[in-house]
Amino acid sequence: MAQVDITGLPLKSPHGLRDILGLGQMLPYRTKRSLLVPPVTVTENQRATFPKVIGQVISSVKSGNHFFRLTGPGSDQDPKGLFTIDIDTGDVSVSRSLDREDFDSYELEVSISDFEGNTVEGPALLLITVIDQNDNRPIFKETRYTGEVLEGSPTGTTVMTMTAFDADDPATDNAALRYNIVRQSPDKPSPNMFYIDAEKGDIVTVISPTLLDRETLPTTTYELEIVAKDMAGSEVGLTGTATATITITDKNDHAPEFTHPLFEAHVHEGMTGVVVNLTVDDRDDPATGAWRAIYSIINGDPTQSFEIQTNPDNNEGMLSVVKPLDYEATASHKLYIKVENEDPLVPDVGYGPSSTATVQVTVLDFNEGPVFFPDPLTVTRMENIPVGSFVASLNATDPDILQIQSIRYTILRDPAGWLSVNPVRGTVNTSASLDRESPYVHDNKYTAVFIATDNGSPPATGTGTLVINLEDYNDNAPYVVPSVARVCEDAHDMNVAIVGGRDKDLAPNAAPFKIELGKQPGLDKTWKVTRVNSTHSQIMLLHSLKKANYQLPLLITDSGVPPLSNNTEVKVQVCVCKKNRMHCSSAHSHSASLLVLLATPLLALL
């Protein structure tokens, strides 16, 4: 809109501008503007020479006593000095080449000032727009893109999207990109296996699902060279290039198949471990679930003596014996094996006859050692039975029932050396007296180990254990504890000590014990023994004795049939007691019987 004033005509001239425009007297009154600042456009990348006039500011103010002034970014603010204005004419100039990608426009202010610095007119906005040139190539975000597509995918399946960026003005064709595939490597089975959407950059499959077969393609990886061109793809457009690598991924569309319908293995009886490796072919991608094999025994192993594990390196099935096989029980085993993949097959593919195989396992005979039965053999015998007495009869059999072999017996371990064995019959007899109290007997049990050897080639051996439960015989005399007692010579309490009986034998050949004074005459004049319970008795003095050591003879008898007795002595120390301390004699002990003989005349005199 411009304000146009028509001068030199009558005010009500029918030829006025308002009448010509049909506005009549309706046009509102507008004040006259003396500063006209039209917008300016400048093309980027202009060549020298500079400065160049790019526009003009118009003012009705008469020159001579005023000047034009330009302020703002691009003039007196960063980037400084791009634009200048002629202070007299108002011509606006650019001082150097512009780059739209730095600034696409500038907003400055124009005003008119007098020489005293007063603003006469303005400020008014000066808009400078930088016009784009196609000076930037398309640039892909990455130099190499990777994508995958599953084999057999339908035509038109999107694989990946290529995206390029152009720094030019997006509102112009300078940044209007078009994509194109210029090269496919390899170019088999078709040079146009893929298509790229020219505007979106989406890469889709063109090849049919049947031909997109990973197992029949010459390679599983294709490389595409993608070009992005601006100017909407015209011949004058600038280009950028990137590479797209597309991998044809596998799906489980091939069942594993055994390389042979029958596998054979030989294994010695009694042995364990891998006996045969089962090989399979699978056309799917190695090291994937569509290729990795899982083996299973579907028949022929009722005792679960076998197992199969997959070798992760070559996908072979390792058939192992996990329970030793017995040649005499079964000389051969026929196993039926099935192989499957970790991943399920695609719906239109199934496992066929080649996914099963037979394994014939032949067991080789091995000379097995004789086996004792029962093991251990447990018998009960009385200790101290006569030397040469029968103890037990060993029974060892040869598992090799298809061979006629003889067995001989020997002693492997007889800690006390009490036993002998007949090498042919296996009868065990005593060669020494059995002693239940021996340190070789534990918990009344004596253990010996025997060897049975067959006459195979080479000979085989087996071991068996004989456990003898020893019954007690009254063959140990009892004894008294403790063997020393102390008493004060002036003690009012004549109780000397409580002694108890001990016996290595078991009941009823031990307690109750009878403890009494020895048979020497006169002992009962000084000493007295009183029973406390079945195992202990009280020794008492009948009168005081002087400080000395005395040997008191005792007789202890057990309850065995027949009973055993033992003459023993208890050392009684008569001591001087002062202030809770006992002073005992260190001299040798006096015989209690001699003491009695000396004491008898003294008692008579008293």
GROMACS .gro file of C-alpha atoms in nm, residues 49 65 112 153 169 197 236 252 260 270 277 298 302 315 318 324 329 393 401 438 441 447 504 511 515 523 559 606:
model
   28
   49THR     CA    1   3.343  -0.626  -0.718
   65ASN     CA    2   2.087   1.927   0.693
  112ILE     CA    3   1.729   1.002   0.947
  153SER     CA    4   1.007  -6.238   0.219
  169ASP     CA    5   1.685  -2.381   0.130
  197ASP     CA    6   1.162  -4.500  -0.322
  236VAL     CA    7   2.201  -3.012  -1.297
  252ASN     CA    8   1.462  -7.273   0.930
  260HIS     CA    9   2.416  -9.228   0.696
  270GLY     CA   10   3.216 -10.198   3.188
  277ASN     CA   11   2.994  -8.941   1.650
  298ILE     CA   12   1.354  -9.248   2.063
  302PRO     CA   13   1.508  -9.894   2.821
  315ASN     CA   14   2.700  -7.999   1.510
  318MET     CA   15   2.827  -8.754   2.049
  324PRO     CA   16   2.848  -9.964   3.203
  329ALA     CA   17   2.324 -10.950   2.980
  393SER     CA   18   3.277 -11.962   5.399
  401ILE     CA   19   2.910 -11.689   3.270
  438SER     CA   20   4.231 -10.631   7.095
  441VAL     CA   21   3.857 -10.474   6.722
  447THR     CA   22   3.715 -10.669   5.974
  504LYS     CA   23   3.763 -10.523   8.001
  511ALA     CA   24   2.987 -10.606   8.725
  515ILE     CA   25   3.565 -10.625   9.665
  523LEU     CA   26   4.373 -10.735  10.821
  559SER     CA   27   3.032 -11.199   8.796
  606LEU     CA   28   4.628 -10.158  12.584
   0.00000   0.00000   0.00000
